[in-house]
Short mmCIF file of C-alpha atoms and ligand atoms in Angstrom, two decimals:
data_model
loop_
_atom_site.label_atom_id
_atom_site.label_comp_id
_atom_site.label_asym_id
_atom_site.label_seq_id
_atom_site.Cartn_x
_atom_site.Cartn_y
_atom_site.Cartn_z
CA UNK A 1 108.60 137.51 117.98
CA UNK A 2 109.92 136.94 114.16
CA UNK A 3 113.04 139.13 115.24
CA UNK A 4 116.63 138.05 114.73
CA UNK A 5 119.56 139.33 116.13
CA UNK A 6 120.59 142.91 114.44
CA UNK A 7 123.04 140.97 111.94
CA UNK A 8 120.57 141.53 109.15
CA UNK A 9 120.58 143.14 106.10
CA UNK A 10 119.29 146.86 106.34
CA UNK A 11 116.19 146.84 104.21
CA UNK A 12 113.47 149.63 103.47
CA UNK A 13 109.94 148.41 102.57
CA UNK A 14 107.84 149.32 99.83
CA UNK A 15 104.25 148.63 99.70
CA UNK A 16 101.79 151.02 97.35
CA UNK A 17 98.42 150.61 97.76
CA UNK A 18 97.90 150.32 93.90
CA UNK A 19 94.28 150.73 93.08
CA UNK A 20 92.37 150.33 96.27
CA UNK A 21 93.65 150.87 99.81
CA UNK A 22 95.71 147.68 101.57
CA UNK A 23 94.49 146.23 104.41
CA UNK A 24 96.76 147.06 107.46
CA UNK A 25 97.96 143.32 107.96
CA UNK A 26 99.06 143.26 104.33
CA UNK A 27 101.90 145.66 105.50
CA UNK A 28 102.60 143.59 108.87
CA UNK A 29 102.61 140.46 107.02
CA UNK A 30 104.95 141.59 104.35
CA UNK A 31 107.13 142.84 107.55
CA UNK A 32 107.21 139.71 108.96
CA UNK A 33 108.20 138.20 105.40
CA UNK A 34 111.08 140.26 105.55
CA UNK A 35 112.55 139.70 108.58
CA UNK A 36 111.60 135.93 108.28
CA UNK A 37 114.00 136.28 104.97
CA UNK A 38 116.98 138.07 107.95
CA UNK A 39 116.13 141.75 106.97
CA UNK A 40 116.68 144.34 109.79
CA UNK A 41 113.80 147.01 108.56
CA UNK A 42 115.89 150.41 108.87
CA UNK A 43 112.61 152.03 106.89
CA UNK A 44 109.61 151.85 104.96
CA UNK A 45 107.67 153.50 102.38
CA UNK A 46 103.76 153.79 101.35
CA UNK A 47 101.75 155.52 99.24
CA UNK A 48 98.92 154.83 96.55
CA UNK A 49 98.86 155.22 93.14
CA UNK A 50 96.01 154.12 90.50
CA UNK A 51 98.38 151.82 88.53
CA UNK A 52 101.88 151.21 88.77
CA UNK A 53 104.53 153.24 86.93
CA UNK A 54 105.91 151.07 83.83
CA UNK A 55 109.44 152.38 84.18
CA UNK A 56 109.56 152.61 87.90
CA UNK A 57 106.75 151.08 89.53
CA UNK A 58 106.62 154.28 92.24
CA UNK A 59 106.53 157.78 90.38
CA UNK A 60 109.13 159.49 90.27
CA UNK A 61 108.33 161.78 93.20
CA UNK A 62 107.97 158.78 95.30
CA UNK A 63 111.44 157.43 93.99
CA UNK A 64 112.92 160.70 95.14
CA UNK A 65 111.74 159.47 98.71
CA UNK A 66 113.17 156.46 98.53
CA UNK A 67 116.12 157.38 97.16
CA UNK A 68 116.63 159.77 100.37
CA UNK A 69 115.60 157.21 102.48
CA UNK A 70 117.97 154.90 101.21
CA UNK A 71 120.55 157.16 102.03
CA UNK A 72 119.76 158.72 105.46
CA UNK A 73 119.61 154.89 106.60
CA UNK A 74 122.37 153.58 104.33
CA UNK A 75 120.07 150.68 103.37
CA UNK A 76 121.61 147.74 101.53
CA UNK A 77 118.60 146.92 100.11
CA UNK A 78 115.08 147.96 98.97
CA UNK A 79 112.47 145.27 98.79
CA UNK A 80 109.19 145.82 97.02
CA UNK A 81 105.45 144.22 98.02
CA UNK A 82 105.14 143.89 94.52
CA UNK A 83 105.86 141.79 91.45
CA UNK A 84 108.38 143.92 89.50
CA UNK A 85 109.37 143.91 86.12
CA UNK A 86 113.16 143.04 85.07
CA UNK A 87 113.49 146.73 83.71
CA UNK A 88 111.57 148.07 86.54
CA UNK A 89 113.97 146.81 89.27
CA UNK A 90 117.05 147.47 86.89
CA UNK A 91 115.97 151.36 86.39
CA UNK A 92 115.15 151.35 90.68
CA UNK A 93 118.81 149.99 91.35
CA UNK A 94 120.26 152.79 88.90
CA UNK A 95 118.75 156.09 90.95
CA UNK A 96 118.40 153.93 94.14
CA UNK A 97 122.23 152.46 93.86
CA UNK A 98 121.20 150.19 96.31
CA UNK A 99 119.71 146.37 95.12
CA UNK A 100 115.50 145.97 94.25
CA UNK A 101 114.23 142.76 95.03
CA UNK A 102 110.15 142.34 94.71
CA UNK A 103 107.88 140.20 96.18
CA UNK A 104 108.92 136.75 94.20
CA UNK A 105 112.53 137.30 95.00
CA UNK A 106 111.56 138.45 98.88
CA UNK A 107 109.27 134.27 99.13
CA UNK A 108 112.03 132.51 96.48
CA UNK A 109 115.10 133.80 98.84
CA UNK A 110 112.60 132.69 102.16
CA UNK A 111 112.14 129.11 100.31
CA UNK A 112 115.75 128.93 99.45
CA UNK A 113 116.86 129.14 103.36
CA UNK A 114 114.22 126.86 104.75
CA UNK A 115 114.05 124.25 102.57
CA UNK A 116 115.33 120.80 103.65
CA UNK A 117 114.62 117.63 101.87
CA UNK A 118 117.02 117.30 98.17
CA UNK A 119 113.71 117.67 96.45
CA UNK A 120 112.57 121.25 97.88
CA UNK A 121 116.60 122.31 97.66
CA UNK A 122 116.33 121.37 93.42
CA UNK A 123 112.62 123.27 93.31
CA UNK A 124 113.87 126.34 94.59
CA UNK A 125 116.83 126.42 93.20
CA UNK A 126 115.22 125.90 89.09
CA UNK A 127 112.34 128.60 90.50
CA UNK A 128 115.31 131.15 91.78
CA UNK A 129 117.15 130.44 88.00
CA UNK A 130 113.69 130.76 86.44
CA UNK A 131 113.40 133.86 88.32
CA UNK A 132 116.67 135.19 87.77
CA UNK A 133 117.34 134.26 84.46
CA UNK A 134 115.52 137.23 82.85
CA UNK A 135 117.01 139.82 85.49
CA UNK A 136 120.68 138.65 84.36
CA UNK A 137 121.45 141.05 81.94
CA UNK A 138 121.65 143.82 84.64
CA UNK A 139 124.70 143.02 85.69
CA UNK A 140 126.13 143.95 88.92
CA UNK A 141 129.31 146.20 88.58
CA UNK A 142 127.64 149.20 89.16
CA UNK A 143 126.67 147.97 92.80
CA UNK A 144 128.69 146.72 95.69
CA UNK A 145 127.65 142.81 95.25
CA UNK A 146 127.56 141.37 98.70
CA UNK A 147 127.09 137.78 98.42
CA UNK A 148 124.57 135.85 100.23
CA UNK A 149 122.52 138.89 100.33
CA UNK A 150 118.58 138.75 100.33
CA UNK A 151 117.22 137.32 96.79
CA UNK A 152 120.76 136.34 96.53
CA UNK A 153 121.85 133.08 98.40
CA UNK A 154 119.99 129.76 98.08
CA UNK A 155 121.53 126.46 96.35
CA UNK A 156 121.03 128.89 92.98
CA UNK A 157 123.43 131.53 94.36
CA UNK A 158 126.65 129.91 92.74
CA UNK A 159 125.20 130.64 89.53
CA UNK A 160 124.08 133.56 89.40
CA UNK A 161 126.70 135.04 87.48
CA UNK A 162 127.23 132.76 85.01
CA UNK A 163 126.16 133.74 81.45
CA UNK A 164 122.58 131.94 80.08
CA UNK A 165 123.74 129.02 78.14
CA UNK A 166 125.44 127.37 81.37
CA UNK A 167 121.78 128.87 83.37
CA UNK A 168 119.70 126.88 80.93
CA UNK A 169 122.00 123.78 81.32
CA UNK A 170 121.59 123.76 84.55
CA UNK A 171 118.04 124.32 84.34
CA UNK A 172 117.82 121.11 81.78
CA UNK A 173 119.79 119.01 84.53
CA UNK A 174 117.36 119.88 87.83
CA UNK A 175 114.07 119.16 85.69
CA UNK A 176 115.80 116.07 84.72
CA UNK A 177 116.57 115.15 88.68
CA UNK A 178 113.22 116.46 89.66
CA UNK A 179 111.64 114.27 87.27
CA UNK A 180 113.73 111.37 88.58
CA UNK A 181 112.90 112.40 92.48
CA UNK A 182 108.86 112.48 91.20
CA UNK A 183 108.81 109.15 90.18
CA UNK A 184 110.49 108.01 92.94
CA UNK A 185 107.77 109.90 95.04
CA UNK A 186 104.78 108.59 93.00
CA UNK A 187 106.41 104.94 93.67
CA UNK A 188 106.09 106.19 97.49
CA UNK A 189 103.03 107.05 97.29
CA UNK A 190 101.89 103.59 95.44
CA UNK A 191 103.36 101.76 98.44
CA UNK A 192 101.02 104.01 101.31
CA UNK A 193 98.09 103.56 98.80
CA UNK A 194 98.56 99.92 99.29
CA UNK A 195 99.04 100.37 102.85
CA UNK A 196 95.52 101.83 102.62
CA UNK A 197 96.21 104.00 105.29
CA UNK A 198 94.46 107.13 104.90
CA UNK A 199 96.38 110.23 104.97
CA UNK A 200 95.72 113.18 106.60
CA UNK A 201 97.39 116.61 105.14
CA UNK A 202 97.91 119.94 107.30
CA UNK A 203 97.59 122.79 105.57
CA UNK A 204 97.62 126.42 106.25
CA UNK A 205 99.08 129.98 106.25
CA UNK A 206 102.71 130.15 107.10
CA UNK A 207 103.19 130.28 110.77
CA UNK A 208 99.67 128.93 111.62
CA UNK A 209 101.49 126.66 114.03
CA UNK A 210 101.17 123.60 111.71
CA UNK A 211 104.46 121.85 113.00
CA UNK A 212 103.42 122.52 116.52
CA UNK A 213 100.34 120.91 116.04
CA UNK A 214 101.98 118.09 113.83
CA UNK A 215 104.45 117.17 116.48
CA UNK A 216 101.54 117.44 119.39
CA UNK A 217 100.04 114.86 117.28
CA UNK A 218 102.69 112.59 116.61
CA UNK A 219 105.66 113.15 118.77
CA UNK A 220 107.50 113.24 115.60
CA UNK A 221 110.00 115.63 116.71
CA UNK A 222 109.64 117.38 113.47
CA UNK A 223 111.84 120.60 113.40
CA UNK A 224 109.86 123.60 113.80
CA UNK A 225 111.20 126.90 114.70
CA UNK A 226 109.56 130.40 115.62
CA UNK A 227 110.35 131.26 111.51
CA UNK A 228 108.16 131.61 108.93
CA UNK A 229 108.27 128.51 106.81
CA UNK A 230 110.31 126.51 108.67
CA UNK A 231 108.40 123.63 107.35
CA UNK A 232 109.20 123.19 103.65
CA UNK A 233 108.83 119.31 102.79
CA UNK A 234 105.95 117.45 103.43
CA UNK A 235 106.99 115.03 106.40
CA UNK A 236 105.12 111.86 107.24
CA UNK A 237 104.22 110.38 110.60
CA UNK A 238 102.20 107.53 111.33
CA UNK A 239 99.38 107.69 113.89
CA UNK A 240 97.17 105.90 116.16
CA UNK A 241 93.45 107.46 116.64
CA UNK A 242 92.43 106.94 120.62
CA UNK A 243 89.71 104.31 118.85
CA UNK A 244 92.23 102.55 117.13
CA UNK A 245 92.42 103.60 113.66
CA UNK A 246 95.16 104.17 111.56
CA UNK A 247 96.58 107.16 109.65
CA UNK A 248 99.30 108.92 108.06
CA UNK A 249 100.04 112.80 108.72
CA UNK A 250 101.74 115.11 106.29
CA UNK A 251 102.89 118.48 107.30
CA UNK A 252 103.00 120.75 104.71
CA UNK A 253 104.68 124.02 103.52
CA UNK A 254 103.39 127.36 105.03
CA UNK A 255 101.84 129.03 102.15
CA UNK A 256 101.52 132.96 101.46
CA UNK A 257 98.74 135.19 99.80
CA UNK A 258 100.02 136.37 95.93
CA UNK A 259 102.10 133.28 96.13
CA UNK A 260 104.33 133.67 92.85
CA UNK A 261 103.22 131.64 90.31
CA UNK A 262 106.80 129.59 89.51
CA UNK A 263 106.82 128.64 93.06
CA UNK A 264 102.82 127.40 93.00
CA UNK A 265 104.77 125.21 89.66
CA UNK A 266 108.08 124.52 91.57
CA UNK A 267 106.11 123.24 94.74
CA UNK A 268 103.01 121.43 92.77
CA UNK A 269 104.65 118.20 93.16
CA UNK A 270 105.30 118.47 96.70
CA UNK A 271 102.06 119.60 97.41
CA UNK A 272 100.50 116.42 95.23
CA UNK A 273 100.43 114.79 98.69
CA UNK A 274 97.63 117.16 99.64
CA UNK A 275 95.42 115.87 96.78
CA UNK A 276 95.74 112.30 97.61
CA UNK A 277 94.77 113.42 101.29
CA UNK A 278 91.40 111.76 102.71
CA UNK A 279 91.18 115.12 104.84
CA UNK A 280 92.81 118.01 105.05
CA UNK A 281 93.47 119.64 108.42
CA UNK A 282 93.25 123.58 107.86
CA UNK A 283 95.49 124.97 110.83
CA UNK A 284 94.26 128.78 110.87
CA UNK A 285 95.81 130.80 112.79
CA UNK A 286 92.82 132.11 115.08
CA UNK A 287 94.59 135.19 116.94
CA UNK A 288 95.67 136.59 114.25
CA UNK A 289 93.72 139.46 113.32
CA UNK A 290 92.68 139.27 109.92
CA UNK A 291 92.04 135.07 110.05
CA UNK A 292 89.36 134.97 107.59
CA UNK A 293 91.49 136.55 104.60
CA UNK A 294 94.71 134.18 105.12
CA UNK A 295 92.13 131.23 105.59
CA UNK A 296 90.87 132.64 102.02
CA UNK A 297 94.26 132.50 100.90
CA UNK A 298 94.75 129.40 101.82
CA UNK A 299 91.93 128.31 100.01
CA UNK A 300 92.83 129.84 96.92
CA UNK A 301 96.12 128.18 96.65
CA UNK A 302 94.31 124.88 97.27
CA UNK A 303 92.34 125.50 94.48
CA UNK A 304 95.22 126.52 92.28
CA UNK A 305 96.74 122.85 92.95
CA UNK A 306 93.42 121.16 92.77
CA UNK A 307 92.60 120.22 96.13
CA UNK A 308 89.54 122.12 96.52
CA UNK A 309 87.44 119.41 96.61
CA UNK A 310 89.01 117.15 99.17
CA UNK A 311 86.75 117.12 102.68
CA UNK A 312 87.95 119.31 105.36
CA UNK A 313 88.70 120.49 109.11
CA UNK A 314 89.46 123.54 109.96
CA UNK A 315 91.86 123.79 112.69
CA UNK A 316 91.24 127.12 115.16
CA UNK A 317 94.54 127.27 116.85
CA UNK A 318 96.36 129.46 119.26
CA UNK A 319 93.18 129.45 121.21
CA UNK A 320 95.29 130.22 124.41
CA UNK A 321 95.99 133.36 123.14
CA UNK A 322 92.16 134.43 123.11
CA UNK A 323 90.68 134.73 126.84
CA UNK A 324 87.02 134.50 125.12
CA UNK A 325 87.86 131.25 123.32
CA UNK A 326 87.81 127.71 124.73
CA UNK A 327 88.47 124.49 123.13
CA UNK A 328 85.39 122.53 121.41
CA UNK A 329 84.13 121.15 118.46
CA UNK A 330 81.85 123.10 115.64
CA UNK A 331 79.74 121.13 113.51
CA UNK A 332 77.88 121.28 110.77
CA UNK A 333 74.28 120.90 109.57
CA UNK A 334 74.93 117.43 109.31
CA UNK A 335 76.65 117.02 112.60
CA UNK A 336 79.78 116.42 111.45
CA UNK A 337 82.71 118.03 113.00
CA UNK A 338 83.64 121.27 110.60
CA UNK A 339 86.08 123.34 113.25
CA UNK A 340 87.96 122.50 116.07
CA UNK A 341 89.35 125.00 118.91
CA UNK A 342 92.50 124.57 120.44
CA UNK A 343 96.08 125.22 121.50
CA UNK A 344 98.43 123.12 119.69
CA UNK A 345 101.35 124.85 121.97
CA UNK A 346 99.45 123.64 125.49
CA UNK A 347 98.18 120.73 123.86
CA UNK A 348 94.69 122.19 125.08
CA UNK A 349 91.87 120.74 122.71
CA UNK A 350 94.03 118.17 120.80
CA UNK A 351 92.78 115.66 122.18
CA UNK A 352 88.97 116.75 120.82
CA UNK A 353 90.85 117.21 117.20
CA UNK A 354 91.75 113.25 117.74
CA UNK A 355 87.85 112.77 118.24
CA UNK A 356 86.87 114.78 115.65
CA UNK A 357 89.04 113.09 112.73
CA UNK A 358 87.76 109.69 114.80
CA UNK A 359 84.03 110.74 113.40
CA UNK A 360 85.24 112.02 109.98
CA UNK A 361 86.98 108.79 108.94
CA UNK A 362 84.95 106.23 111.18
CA UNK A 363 82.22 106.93 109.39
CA UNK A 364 84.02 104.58 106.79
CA UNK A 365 84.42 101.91 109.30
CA UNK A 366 82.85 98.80 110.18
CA UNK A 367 82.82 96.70 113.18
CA UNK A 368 82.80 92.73 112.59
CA UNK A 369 83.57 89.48 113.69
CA UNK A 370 85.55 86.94 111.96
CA UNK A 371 87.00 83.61 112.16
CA UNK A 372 90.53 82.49 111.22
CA UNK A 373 92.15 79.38 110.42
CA UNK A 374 95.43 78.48 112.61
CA UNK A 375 97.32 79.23 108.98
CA UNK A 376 96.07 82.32 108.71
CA UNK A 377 98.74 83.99 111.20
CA UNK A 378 100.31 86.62 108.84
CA UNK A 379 96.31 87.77 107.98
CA UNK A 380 95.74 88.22 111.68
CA UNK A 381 99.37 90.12 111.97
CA UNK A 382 98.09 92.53 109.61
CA UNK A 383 94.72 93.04 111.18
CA UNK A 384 96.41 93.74 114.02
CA UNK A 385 98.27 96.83 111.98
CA UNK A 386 95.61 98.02 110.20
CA UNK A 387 92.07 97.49 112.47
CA UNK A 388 90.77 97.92 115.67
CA UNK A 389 90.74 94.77 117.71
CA UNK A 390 88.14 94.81 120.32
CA UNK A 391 88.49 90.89 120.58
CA UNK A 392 91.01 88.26 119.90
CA UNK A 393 90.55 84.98 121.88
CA UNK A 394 92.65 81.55 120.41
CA UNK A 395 90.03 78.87 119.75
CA UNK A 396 90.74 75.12 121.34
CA UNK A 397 90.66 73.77 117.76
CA UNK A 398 93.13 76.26 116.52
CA UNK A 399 93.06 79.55 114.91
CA UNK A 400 91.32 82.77 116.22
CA UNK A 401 87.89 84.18 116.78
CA UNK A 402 88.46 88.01 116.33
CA UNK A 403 85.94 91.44 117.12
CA UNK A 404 87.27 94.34 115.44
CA UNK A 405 86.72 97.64 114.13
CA UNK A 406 88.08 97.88 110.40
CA UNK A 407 87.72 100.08 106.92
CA UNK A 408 85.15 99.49 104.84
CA UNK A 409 88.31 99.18 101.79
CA UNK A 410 89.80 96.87 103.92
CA UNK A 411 86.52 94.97 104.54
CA UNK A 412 85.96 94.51 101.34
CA UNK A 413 89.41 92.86 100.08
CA UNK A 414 89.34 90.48 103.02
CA UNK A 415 85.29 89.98 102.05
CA UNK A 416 86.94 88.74 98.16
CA UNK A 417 89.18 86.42 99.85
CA UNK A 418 86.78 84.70 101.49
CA UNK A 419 87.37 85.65 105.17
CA UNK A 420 84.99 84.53 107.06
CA UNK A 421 83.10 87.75 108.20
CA UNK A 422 79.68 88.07 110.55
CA UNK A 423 78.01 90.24 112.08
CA UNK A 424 78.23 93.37 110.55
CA UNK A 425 77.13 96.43 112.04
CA UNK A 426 77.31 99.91 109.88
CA UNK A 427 78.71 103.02 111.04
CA UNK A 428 80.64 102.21 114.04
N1 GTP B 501 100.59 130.80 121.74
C1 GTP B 501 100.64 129.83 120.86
N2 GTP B 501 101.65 129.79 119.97
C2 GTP B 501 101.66 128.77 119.07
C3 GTP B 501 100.66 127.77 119.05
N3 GTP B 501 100.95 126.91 118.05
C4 GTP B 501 102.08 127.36 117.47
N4 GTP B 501 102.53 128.49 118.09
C5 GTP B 501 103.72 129.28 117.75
O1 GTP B 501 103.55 129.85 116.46
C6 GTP B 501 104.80 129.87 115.75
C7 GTP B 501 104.69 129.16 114.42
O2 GTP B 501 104.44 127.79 114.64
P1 GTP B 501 104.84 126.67 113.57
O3 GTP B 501 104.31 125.39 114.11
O4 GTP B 501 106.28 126.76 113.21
O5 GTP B 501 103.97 127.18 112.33
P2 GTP B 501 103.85 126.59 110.85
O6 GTP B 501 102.44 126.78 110.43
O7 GTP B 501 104.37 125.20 110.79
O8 GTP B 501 104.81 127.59 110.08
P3 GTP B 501 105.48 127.43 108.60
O9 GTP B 501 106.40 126.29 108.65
O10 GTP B 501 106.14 128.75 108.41
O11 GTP B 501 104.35 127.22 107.67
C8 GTP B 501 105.82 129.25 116.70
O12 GTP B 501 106.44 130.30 117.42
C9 GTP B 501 104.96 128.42 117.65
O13 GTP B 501 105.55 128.25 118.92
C10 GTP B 501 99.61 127.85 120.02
O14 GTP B 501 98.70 127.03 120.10
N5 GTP B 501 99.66 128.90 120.89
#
């Protein structure tokens, strides 16, 4: 389903199983990758070896293959599974006479076409220069340069072939933007806090179905697209629990197992909204085959951008794809919703995710009545935003005698001005 019309670049694969033997979605998922990034696979190539070559990667037996592979399917373009050394890809492109991109170039190029907001457009393009900027020296005379080609295009692609003094200029001028765009973003982030709506950050493996399930939960008409990554900024929505609370929903970008480590440091900022989360939604993708591992690598790059800690959901979607599944709520030991089942494509089930984050943050709510003067209109405005009102009846004196629902953070403030609260009852 990830296919696009034939007008791709012809790739071959690589993937070695270096050390110990790959598991089979490992290949499938670095196929997908590829044609995600507009590759038309005309070939691949496996193999093992106990540790990579340091001049070629692949032996030299094994580069004989590939170099007759790239021939009998006149492949642009080889792309490696694996990180690849500057000299390693320069000494493949030599005997290959073809272009080597590895597995950073493969996600950076994947990035650089899916990104959307200024901010993501400036991180990839300083991670694709950081990239690049040791691989310069190659040169490309030797090769026929197509431009726009895999590893390639992106906002960096204009300068690519400029020599390093203007690369590092540039590079000085988007950290200085970025730095600019962060503060700007921290200021956002300042004005939700005081908002004290509490956010609620998707996360999970590329294609998981996050922006399916994002825009099932807040009509947000959020592009999403059958692509890998086609979610690259965070977006957020507003949204009404079915008991009346409050919250903000981020989407997320998709991440990837052996994400490369410049793009964990381009995208840390972006991803800062999913520490300041209250709960993080972990959309797995639960027909896919091997769930557990990409759940794991989710996890991992969670923990890489220090969000481990932050309470979560996990998010079993697809389920219409699995004739033994059905949509319901897991819990844990303490009865707390831990997974939900559904289909964020039929919509099955979403409505038990609305429950579910209902328990998870109402547990931090309070119901209580309280008494308003007729001056305090703009107070009861804003109640009316940020609580549940079960009650609001005008009094014949003036003002308002009001039942509602309401966070205990919010309680509190209103408790230092002196509202006039009764009748509190815990864990509503
Ligand atoms: N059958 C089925 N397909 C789904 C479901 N949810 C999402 N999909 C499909 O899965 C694909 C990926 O969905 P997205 O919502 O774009 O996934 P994502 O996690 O946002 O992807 P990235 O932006 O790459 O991280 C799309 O083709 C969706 O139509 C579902 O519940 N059932």
């Amino acid at each position: 389903m990830f296919e696009r019309p034939s007008a791709g670049e012809r790739a071959v694969l690589v993937h070695l199983d270096i050390g110990s033997t790959a598991e089979p979605d490992e290949r499938e998922e670095f196929r997908r990758l590829a044609v995600a990034a507009g590759a038309e696979v005309v070939g691949t190539l496996g193999g093992s070896r106990a540790t990579p070559d340091p001049k070629l990667f692949i032996g030299t037996g094994k580069c004989d293959e590939l170099i007759a592979l790239v021939a009998g399917t006149e492949a642009e373009l080889v792309i490696f599974n694996h990180p690849l050394s500057p000299g390693q890809e320069r000494n493949l492109e030599r005997l290959v006479k073809c272009r080597v991109v590895d597995r950073s170039g493969l996600i950076l190029d994947i990035f650089a076409q899916r990104a959307r907001s200024f901010e993501g457009k400036l991180q990839v393009e300083l991670a694709q220069l950081k990239h690049m900027s040791t691989r310069l020296v190659r040169g490309w005379t030797h090769l026929e340069r197509q431009k726009g080609g895999i590893g390639l295009r992106g906002p960096g692609e204009t300068q690519l072939e400029t020599d390093r003094r203007l690369l590092s200029k540039r590079m000085t001028v988007l950290d200085r933007r970025l730095d600019r765009i962060q503060v700007q973003r921290a200021q956002g982030r300042k004005a939700r806090d005081k908002a004290e709506l509490p956010v609620l950050s998707l996360v999970g493996y590329t294609n998981a179905g996050k922006s399916t399930l994002f825009n099932r939960l807040t009509e947000a008409g959020v592009f999403q697209a059958d692509q890998l990554f086609a979610t690259l900024d965070p977006t957020l929505r507003r949204l009404t629990l079915p008991d009346g609370g409050r919250v903000l929903v981020a989407d997320t970008v998709g991440f990837v197992g052996r994400l490369p480590h410049e793009l964990v440091a381009a995208f840390r900022s972006t991803l800062e909204e999913t520490r300041s989360a209250a709960l993080l939604l972990h959309v797995v993708e639960a027909s896919a085959p091997h769930r557990a591992r990409l759940a794991a690598d989710v996890e991992q790059v969670l923990a890489e951008i220090g969000s481990d800690e932050i309470p979560r959901l996990e998010v079993y979607n697809k389920v219409d794809l699995l004739p033994d599944e059905s949509p319901r709520i897991e819990r844990d030991a303490a009865g707390l919703p831990s997974r939900v089942w559904l289909s964020a494509h039929t919509g099955a089930g979403v409505d038990l995710l609305l429950q579910a984050i209902s328990e998870w943050l109402g547990r931090d709510r309070i119901r209580c009545s309280l008494d308003l003067e007729p001056e305090e209109g703009r107070l009861r405005a804003w109640l009316f935003e940020h609580a549940q009102i079960i009650s609001d009846v005008a009094k014949p004196a003036g003002g308002w005698s009001m039942d509602l629902i309401i966070g205990r953070p919010d309680r509190e403030r209103l408790a230092a001005r002196n509202a006039r609260f009764s009748e509190d009852k815990e864990g509503v």
